[in-house]
Coordinates of C-alpha atoms in Angstrom, one line a residue:
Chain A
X1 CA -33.5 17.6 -14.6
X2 CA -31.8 14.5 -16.2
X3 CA -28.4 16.5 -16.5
X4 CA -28.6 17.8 -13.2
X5 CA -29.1 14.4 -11.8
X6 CA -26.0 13.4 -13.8
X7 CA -23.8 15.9 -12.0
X8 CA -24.3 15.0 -8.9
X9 CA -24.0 11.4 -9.2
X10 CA -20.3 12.1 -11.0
X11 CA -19.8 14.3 -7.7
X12 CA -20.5 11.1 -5.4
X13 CA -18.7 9.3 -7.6
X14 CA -15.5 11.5 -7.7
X15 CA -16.4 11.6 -3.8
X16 CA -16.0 8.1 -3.2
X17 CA -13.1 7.5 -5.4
X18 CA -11.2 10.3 -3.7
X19 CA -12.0 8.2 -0.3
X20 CA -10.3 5.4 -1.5
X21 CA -7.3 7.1 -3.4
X22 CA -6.5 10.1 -0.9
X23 CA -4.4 7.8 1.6
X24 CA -2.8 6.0 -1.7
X25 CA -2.1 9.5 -3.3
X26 CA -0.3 10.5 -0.1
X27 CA 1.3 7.3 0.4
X28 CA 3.2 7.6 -3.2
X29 CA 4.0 11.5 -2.2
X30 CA 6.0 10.8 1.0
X31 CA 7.9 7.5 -1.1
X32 CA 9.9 11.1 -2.8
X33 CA 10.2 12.5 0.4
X34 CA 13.8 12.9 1.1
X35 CA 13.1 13.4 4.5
X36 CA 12.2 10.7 7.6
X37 CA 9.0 12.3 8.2
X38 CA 6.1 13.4 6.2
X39 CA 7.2 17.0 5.9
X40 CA 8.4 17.5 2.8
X41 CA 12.1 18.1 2.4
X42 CA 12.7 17.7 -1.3
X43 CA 12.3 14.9 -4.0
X44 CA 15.1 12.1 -3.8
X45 CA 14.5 8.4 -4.5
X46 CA 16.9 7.5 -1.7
X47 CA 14.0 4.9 -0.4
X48 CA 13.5 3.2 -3.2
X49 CA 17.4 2.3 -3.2
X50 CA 17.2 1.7 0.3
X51 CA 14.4 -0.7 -0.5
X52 CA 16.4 -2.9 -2.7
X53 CA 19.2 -2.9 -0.6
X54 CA 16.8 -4.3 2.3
X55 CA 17.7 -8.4 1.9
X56 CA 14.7 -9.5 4.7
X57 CA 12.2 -7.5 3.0
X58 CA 13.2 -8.8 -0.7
X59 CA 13.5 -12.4 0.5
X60 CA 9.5 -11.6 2.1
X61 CA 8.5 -10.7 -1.2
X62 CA 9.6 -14.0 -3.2
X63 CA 8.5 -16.2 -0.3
X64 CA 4.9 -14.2 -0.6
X65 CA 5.2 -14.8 -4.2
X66 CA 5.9 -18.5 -4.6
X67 CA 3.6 -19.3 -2.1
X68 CA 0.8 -17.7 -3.8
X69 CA 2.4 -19.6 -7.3
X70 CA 2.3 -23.2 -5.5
X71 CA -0.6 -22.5 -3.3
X72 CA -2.8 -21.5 -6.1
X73 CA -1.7 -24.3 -8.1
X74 CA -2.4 -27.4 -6.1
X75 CA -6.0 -25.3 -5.0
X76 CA -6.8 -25.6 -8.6
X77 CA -5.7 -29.4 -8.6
X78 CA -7.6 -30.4 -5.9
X79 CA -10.4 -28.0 -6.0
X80 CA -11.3 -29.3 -9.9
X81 CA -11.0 -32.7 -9.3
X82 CA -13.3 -32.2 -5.5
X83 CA -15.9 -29.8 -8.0
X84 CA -16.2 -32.8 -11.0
X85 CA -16.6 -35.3 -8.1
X86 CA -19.2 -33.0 -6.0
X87 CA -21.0 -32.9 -9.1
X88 CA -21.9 -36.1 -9.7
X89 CA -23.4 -36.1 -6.2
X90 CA -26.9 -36.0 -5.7
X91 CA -29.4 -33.9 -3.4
X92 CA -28.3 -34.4 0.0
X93 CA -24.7 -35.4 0.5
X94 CA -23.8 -33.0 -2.2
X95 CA -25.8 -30.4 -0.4
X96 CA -23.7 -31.8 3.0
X97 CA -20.1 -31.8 0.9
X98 CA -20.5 -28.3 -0.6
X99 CA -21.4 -26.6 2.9
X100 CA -18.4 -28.2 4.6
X101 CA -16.5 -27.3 1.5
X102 CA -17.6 -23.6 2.1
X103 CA -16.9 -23.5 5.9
X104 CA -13.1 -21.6 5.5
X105 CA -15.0 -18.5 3.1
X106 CA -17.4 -18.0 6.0
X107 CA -15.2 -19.0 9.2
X108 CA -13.5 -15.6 10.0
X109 CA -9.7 -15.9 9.4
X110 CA -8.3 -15.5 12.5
X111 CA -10.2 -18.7 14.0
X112 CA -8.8 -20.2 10.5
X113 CA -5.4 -19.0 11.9
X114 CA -5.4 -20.0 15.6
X115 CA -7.3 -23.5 14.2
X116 CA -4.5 -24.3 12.3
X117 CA -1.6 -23.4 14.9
X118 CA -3.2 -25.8 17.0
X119 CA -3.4 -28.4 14.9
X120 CA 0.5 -28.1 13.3
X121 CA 1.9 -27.7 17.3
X122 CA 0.0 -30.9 18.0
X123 CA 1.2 -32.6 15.3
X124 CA 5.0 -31.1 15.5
X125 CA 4.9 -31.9 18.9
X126 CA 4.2 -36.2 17.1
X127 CA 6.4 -35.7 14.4
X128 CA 9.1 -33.3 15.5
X129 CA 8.6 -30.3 12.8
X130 CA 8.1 -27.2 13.1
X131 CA 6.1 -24.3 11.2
X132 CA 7.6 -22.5 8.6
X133 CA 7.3 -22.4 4.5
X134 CA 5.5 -25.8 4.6
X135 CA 2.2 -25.4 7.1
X136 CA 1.9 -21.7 5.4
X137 CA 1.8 -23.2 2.5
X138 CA -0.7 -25.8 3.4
X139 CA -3.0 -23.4 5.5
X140 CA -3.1 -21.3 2.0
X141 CA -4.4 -23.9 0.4
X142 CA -6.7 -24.7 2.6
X143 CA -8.8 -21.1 2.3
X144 CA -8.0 -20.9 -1.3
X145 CA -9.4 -24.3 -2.4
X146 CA -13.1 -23.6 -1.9
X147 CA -12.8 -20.1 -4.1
X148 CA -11.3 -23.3 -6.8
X149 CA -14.9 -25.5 -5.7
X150 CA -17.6 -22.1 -5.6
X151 CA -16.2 -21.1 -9.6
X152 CA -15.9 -24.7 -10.9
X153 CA -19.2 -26.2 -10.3
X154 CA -21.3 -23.6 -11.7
X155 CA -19.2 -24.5 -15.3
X156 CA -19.5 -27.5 -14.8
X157 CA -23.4 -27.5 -14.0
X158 CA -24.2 -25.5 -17.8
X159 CA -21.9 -28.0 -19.5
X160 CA -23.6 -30.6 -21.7
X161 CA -23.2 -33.9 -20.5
X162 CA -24.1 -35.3 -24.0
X163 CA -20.5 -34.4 -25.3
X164 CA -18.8 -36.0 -22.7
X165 CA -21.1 -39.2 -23.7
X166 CA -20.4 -38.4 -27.2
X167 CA -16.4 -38.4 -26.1
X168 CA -16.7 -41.7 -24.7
X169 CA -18.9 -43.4 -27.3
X170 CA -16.1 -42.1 -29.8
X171 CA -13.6 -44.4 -28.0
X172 CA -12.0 -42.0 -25.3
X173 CA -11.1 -43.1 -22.3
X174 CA -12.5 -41.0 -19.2
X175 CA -9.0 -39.5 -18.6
X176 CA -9.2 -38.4 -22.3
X177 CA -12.6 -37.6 -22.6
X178 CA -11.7 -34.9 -19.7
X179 CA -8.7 -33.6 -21.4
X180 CA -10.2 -33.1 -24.7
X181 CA -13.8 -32.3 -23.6
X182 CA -14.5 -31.4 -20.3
X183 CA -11.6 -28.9 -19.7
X184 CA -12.7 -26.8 -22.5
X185 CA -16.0 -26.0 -20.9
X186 CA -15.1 -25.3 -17.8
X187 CA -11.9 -23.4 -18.5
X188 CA -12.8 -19.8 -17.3
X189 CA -13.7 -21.4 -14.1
X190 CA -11.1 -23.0 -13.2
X191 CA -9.2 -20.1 -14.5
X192 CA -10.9 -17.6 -12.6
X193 CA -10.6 -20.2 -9.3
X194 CA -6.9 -19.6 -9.8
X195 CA -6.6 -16.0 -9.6
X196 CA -9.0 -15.6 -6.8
X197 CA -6.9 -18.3 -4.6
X198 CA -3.5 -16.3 -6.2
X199 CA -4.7 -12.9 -4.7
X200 CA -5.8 -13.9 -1.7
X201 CA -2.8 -16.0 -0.8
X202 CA -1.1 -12.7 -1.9
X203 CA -2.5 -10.0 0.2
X204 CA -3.1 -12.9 3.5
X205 CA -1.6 -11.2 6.8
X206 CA -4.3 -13.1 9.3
X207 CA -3.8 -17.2 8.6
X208 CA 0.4 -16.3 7.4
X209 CA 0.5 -14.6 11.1
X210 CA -0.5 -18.1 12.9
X211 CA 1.0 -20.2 11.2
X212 CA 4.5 -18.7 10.0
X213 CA 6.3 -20.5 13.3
X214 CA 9.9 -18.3 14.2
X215 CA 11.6 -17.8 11.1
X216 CA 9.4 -17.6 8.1
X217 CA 8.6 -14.5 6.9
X218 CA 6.4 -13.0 3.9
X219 CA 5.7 -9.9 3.0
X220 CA 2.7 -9.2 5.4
X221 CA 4.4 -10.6 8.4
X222 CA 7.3 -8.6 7.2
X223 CA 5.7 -5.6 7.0
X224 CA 4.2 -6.1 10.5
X225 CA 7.2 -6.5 11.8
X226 CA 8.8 -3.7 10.2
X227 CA 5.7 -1.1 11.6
X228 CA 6.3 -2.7 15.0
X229 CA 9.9 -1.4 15.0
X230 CA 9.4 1.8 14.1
X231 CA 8.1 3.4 10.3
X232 CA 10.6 3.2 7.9
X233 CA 9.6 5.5 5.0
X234 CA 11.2 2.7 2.8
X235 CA 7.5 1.1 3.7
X236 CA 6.2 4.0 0.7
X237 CA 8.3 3.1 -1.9
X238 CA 7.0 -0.3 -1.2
X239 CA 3.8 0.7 -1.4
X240 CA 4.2 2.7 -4.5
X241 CA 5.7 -0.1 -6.3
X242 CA 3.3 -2.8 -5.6
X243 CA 0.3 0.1 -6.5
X244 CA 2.3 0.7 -10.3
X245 CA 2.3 -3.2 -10.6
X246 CA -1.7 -3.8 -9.8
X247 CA -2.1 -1.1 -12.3
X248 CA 0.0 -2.7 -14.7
X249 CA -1.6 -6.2 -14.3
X250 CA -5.2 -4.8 -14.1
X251 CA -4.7 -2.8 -17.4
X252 CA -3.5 -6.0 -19.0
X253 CA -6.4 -7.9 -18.1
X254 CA -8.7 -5.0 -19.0
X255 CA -6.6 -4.8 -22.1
X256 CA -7.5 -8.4 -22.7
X257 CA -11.1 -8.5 -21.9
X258 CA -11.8 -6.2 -24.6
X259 CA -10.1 -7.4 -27.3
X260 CA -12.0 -10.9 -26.3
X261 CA -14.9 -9.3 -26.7
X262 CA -14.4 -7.8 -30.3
X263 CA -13.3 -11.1 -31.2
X264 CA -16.6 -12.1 -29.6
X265 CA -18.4 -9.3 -31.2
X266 CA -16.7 -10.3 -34.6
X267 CA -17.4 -13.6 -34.6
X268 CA -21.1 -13.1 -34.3
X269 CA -21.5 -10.2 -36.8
X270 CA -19.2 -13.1 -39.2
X271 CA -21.9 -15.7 -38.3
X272 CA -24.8 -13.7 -38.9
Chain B
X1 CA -16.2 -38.6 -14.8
X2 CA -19.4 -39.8 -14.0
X3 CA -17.1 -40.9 -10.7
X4 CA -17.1 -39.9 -7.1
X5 CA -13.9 -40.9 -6.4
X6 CA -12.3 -37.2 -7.4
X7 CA -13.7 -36.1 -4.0
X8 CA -12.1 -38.6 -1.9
X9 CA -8.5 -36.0 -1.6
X10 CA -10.4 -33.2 -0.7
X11 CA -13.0 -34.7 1.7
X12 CA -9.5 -35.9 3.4
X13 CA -7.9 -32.8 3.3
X14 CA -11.2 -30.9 4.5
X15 CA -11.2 -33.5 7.1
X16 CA -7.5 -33.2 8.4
X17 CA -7.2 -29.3 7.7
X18 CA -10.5 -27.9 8.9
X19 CA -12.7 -30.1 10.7
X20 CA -10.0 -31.6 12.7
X21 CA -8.5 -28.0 13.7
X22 CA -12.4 -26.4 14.5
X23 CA -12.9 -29.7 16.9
X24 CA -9.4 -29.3 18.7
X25 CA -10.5 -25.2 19.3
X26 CA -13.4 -26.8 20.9
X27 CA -11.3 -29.4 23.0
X28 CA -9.4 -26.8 23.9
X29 CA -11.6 -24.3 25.4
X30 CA -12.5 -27.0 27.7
X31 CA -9.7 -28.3 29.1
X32 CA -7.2 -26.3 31.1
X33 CA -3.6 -26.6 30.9
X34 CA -2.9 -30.8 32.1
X35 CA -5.6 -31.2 29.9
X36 CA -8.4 -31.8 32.3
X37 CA -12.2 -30.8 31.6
X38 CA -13.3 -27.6 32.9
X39 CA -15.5 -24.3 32.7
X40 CA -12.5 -22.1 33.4
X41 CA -11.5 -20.7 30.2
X42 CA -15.0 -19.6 29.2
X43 CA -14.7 -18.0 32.8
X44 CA -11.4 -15.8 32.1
X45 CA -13.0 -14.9 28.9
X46 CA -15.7 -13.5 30.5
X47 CA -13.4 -10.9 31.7
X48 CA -13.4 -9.5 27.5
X49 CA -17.2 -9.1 27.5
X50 CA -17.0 -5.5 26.9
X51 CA -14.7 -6.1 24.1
X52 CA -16.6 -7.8 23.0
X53 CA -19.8 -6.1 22.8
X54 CA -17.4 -3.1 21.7
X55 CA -15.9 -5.1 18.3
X56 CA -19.7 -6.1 17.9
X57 CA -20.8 -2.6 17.6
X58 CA -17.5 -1.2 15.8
X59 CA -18.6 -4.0 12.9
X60 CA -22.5 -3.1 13.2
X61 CA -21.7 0.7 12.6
X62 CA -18.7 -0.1 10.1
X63 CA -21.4 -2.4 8.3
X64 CA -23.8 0.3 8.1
X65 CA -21.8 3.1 6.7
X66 CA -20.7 0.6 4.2
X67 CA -24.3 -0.1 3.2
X68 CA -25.0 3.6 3.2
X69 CA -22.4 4.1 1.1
X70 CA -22.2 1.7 -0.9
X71 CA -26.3 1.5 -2.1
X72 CA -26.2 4.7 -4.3
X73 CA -23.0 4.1 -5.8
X74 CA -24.1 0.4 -7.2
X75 CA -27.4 2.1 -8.1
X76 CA -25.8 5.4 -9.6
X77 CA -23.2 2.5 -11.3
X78 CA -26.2 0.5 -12.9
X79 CA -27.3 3.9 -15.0
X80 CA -23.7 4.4 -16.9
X81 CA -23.1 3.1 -19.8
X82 CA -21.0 -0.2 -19.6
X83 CA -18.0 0.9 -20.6
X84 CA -17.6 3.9 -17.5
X85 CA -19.2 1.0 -14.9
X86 CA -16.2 -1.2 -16.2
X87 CA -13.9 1.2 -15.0
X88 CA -15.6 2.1 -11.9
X89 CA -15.6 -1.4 -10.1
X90 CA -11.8 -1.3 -11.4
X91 CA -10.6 1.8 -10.1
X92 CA -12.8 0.0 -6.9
X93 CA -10.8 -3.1 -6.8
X94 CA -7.4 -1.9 -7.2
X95 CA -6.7 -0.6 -3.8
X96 CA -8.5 -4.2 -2.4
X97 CA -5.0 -5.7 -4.7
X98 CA -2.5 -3.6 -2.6
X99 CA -1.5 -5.6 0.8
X100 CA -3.6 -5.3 3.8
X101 CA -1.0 -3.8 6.1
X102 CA -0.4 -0.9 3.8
X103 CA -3.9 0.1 3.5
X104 CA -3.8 0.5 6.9
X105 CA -0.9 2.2 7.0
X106 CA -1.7 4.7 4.4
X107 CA -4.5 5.9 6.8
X108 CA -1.9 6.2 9.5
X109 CA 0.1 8.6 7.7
X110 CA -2.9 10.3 6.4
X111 CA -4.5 11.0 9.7
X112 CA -1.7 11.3 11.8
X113 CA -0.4 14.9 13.9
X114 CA 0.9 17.2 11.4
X115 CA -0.3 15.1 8.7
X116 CA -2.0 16.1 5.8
X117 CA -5.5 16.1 6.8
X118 CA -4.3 17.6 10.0
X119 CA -2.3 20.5 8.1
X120 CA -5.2 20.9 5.7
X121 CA -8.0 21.6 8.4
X122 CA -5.5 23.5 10.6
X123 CA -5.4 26.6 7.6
X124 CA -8.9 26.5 8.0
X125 CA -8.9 27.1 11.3
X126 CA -9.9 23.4 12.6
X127 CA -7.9 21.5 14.9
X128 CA -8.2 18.4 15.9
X129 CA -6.8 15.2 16.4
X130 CA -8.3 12.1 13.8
X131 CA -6.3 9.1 15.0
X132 CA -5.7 7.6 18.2
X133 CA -10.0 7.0 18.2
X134 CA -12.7 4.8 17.7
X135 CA -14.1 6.9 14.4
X136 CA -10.9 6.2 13.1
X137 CA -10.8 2.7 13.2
X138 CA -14.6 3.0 11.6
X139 CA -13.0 4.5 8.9
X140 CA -9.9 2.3 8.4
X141 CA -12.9 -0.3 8.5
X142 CA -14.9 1.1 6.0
X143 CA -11.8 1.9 4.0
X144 CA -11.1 -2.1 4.5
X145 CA -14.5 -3.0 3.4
X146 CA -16.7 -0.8 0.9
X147 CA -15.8 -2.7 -2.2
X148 CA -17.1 -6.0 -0.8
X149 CA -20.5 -4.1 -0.1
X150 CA -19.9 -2.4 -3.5
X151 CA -19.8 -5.2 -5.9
X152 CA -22.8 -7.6 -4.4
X153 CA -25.3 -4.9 -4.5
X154 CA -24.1 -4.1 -7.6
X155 CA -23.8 -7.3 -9.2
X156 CA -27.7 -8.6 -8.4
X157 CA -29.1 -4.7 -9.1
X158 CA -27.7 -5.0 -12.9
X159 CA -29.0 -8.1 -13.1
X160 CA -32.6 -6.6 -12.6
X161 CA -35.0 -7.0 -15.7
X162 CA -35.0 -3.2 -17.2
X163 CA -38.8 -4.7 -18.5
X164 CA -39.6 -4.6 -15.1
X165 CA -39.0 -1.1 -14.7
X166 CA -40.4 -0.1 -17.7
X167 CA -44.1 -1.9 -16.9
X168 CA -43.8 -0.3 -13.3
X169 CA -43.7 2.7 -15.3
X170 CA -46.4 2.0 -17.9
X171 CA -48.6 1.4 -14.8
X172 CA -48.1 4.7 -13.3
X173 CA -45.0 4.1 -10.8
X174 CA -43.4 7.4 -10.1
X175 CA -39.4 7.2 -9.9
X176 CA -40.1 6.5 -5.7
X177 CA -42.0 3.3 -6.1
X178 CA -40.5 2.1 -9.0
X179 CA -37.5 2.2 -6.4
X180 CA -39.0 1.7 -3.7
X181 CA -41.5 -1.6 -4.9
X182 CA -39.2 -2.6 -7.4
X183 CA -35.4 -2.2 -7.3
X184 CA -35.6 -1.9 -3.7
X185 CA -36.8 -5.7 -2.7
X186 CA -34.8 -7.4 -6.1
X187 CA -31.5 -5.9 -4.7
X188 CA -31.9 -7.7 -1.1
X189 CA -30.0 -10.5 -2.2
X190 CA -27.2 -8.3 -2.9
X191 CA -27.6 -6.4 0.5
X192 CA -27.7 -9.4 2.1
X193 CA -24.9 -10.7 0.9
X194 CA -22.9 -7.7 1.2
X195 CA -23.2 -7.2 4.9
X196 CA -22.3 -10.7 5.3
X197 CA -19.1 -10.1 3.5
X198 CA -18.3 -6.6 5.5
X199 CA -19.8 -7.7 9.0
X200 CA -18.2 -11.2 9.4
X201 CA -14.1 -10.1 8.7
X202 CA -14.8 -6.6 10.2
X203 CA -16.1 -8.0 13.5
X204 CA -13.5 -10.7 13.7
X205 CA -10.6 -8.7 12.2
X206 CA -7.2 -7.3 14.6
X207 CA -4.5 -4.8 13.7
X208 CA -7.3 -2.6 12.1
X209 CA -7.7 -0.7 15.6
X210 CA -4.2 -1.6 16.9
X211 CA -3.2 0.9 13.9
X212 CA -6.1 3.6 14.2
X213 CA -7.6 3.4 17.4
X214 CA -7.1 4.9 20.8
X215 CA -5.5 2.2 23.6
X216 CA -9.3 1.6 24.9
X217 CA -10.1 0.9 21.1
X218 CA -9.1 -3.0 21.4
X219 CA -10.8 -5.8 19.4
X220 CA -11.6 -9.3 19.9
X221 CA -9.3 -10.0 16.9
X222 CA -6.7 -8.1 19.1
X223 CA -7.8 -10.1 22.5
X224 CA -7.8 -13.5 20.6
X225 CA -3.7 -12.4 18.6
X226 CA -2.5 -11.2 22.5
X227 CA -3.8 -14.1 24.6
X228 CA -3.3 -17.1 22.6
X229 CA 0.0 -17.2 22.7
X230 CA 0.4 -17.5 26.3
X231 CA -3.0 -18.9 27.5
X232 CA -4.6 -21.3 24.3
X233 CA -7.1 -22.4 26.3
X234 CA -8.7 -18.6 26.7
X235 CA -8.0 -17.9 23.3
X236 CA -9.7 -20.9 22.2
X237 CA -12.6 -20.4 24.3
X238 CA -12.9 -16.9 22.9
X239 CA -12.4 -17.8 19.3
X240 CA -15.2 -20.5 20.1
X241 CA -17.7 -17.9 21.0
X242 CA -17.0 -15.4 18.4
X243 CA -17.3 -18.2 16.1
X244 CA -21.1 -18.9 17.7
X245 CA -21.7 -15.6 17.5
X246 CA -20.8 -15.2 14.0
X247 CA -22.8 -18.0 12.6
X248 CA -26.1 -16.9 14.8
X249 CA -25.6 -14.1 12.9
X250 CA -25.1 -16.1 9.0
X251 CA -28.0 -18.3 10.6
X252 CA -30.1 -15.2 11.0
X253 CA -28.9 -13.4 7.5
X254 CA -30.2 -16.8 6.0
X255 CA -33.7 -16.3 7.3
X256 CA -33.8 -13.0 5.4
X257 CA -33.0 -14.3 1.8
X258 CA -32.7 -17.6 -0.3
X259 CA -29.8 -19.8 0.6
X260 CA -27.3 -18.6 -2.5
X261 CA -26.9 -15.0 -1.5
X262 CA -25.2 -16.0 1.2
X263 CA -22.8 -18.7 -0.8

């Protein structure tokens, strides 16, 4: 009975995983395709060459990736500094602060988007600007700051506020007691705040779309652009090489995780 | 850092960046183009009614299979041994790391004439044709979707006492009630907060059906990306009651659970 029941929950498994592989597996078969279409004319990595060769598509990809760099990086800023001060809030105005605070996770993007492109036209139309690498950049932000808040405060809410006492009464300052104390604890969070905001700057097509103005471009927007033309089959080998690299970056972490926890493990077995 | 003053750059950022962008969507839809008051946008969006209900319904059944899909496999993920579940919710997250666009895309080539599905069914005897319709954008949702219904359920059913199931057992639960009076009703947080996360981007989301679906297969996403960059004011107007909509329905998900399934 109990084996049985094992089977078939492998089979669901296998069923599910095949669901969201098949259009990946076929994906990376047609980047070797030597041929424009899907039917298969023989192995060649022509695309990939052709990819590299594609200067709008490569300058995309580094505008995708510093903006995820810079946008991640002031969300952490200000979403550390907004979750210590939220914390010392009390009962109802934090209550207030931290549903505001959570309005861009809920609101769906595209309002986000069209929000914001109102907002920038109004004020280019004041201050004679116009969108491009800048209001991206700021409308990333702007989603990827409360991801920063949601993973900061719970850290901060199991930290002991005695050490931070014990910090000051030792003669810190408050700026030091937070830099030797305070960061320590709530570490993972802020690390974890970090990497949320980095991949979903990354993989944004919605709030990039609005906001972009004529000539920015990053990979998203490029890619939309690129299906609106036509289907370039250079679009595979693109998607095969950003597949191998998640791969690569999630074995890493993975890789990582586990030896933490044999350290972990270690430690405790030492202690004991 | 007993201070408040930390706050003070975000509550002006929050201020300039999202409240002051979600009023001017509302001052928006209610002014034409000089700028005066009036009804009128809310009356030209009127005309996308059927849309929509249509994207309303798309998300509802997208939502469901997602559920349906998704239940079993966080339960079925809760009974391997830690190591195996680890791997599971990655080999689960890393096509949600690929870009958007391509996921998308992937299911065009997959589905499309003389594709691989097509050739596949075809030396069985089936034809057919699997893009171009609304089951295909259903998929490409679901596709879009399942791990964010995946990982909630998942997350709150592991979290369930195993001493709970055992005394359900020791009092003479069967496997059905055990699930059904005990893992059952502990897990709604996680449904709950699943469907938020799969109805709310898949009922406001465009390109999805632009890619997969048939020419009568439009979205509100699509309606809202089309008009507003001609006519703001019936984009806003529309954006302004999608976004209504879409917290009725958080309002209403609320009701069901405590407050921090939804967060």
């Amino acid at each position: 009975m109990k084996k049985k029941r094992g089977i078939s929950s492998k089979l669901y498994i296998a069923l599910i995983m095949i669901f969201m592989y098949a259009p990946i597996v076929v994906m990376i078969i047609a980047s070797f395709n030597k041929g424009n279409t899907i039917a298969w004319k023989g192995f060649s990595l022509k695309w990939y060459g052709e990819l590299f060769k594609d200067k709008a598509l490569m300058g995309a990809l580094l505008n995708t990736l510093s903006i995820a760099v810079l946008a991640s990086f002031f969300s952490t800023i200000l979403g550390t500094a907004a979750a210590i001060g939220i914390n010392n809030f009390k009962g109802k105005s934090r209550a207030i602060i931290q549903n505001v605070s959570n309005f861009p996770i809920i609101s769906p993007d595209i309002v986000m988007g069209v929000s914001l492109m109102l907002l920038f036209t109004f004020l280019g139309n004041i201050f004679r600007f116009q969108m491009g690498y800048g209001t991206v950049l700021i409308s990333h932000i702007c989603f990827c700051v409360p991801f920063v808040v949601l993973n900061v405060i719970p850290r901060l809410r199991r930290m002991d506020q005695s050490v931070y006492d014990a910090a000051l009464d030792l003669g810190c300052n408050e700026w030091q007691a937070f830099y030797k104390v305070v960061i320590h604890e709530i570490i993972p969070g802020i690390v974890s705040g970090f990497l949320m905001s980095f991949t979903y700057s990354l993989d944004d097509f919605i709030i990039t779309h609005f906001t972009q103005g004529a000539k920015f471009q990053n990979l998203s927007t490029e890619i939309y652009a690129m299906l609106r033309r036509k289907i370039p089959p250079t679009i595979n080998a693109l998607s095969t090489l950003l597949f191998a690299a998640v791969i690569i970056i999630m074995l890493l972490i993975n890789l990582r995780d586990r030896r933490e926890e044999k350290m972990k493990a270690d430690t405790y077995t030492n202690t004991k | 850092m007993k201070s408040r003053r930390l706050t003070i750059p975000y509550i002006i950022w929050m201020l300039v960046f999202t409240m002051i962008p979600i009023v001017m969507i509302g001052v928006t839809a209610f002014t034409d183009k000089k700028g005066n008051f009036t009804f009128e946008p809310f009356e030209k969006a009127f005309v996308y009614s059927n849309v929509f209900v249509k994207s309303l319904i798309i998300a509802l059944i997208s939502t469901a299979i997602c559920l349906v899909l998704a239940y079993p496999l966080a339960y079925l993920l809760t009974k391997m041994r830690k190591s195996s579940q680890r791997t599971v919710v990655m080999l689960l997250m890393i096509p949600m790391w690929m870009n958007f666009l391509l996921r998308i895309y992937a299911w065009m080539i997959l589905l499309q004439r003389n594709g691989p599905l097509d050739t596949a069914l075809s030396l069985l005897g089936i034809h057919g044709t699997y893009i171009g319709n609304t089951a295909a954008v259903i998929v490409g949702m679901v596709y879009e979707y399942l791990p964010f219904m995946v990982l909630p359920v998942y997350t709150v059913m592991s979290k369930i006492d195993p001493g709970l199931i055992e005394a359900a057992q020791d009092l003479g639960a069967g496997n059905a009630s055990v699930f059904g009076k005990v893992i059952l009703p502990l897990s709604i947080p996680g449904i709950i907060s699943g469907v938020t996360m799969v109805f709310v981007p898949s009922a406001s989301t465009f390109l999805v059906s632009q890619y997969l679906g048939g020419t009568d297969d439009i979205m509100i996403g699509d309606v809202i990306d089309k008009i507003f960059w001609t006519d703001e004011n019936t984009g806003a107007a529309i954006s302004l009651v999608m976004m209504v909509f879409i917290f009725v329905f958080l309002v209403i998900m609320n009701l069901f659970g405590d407050e921090e399934a939804i967060a």
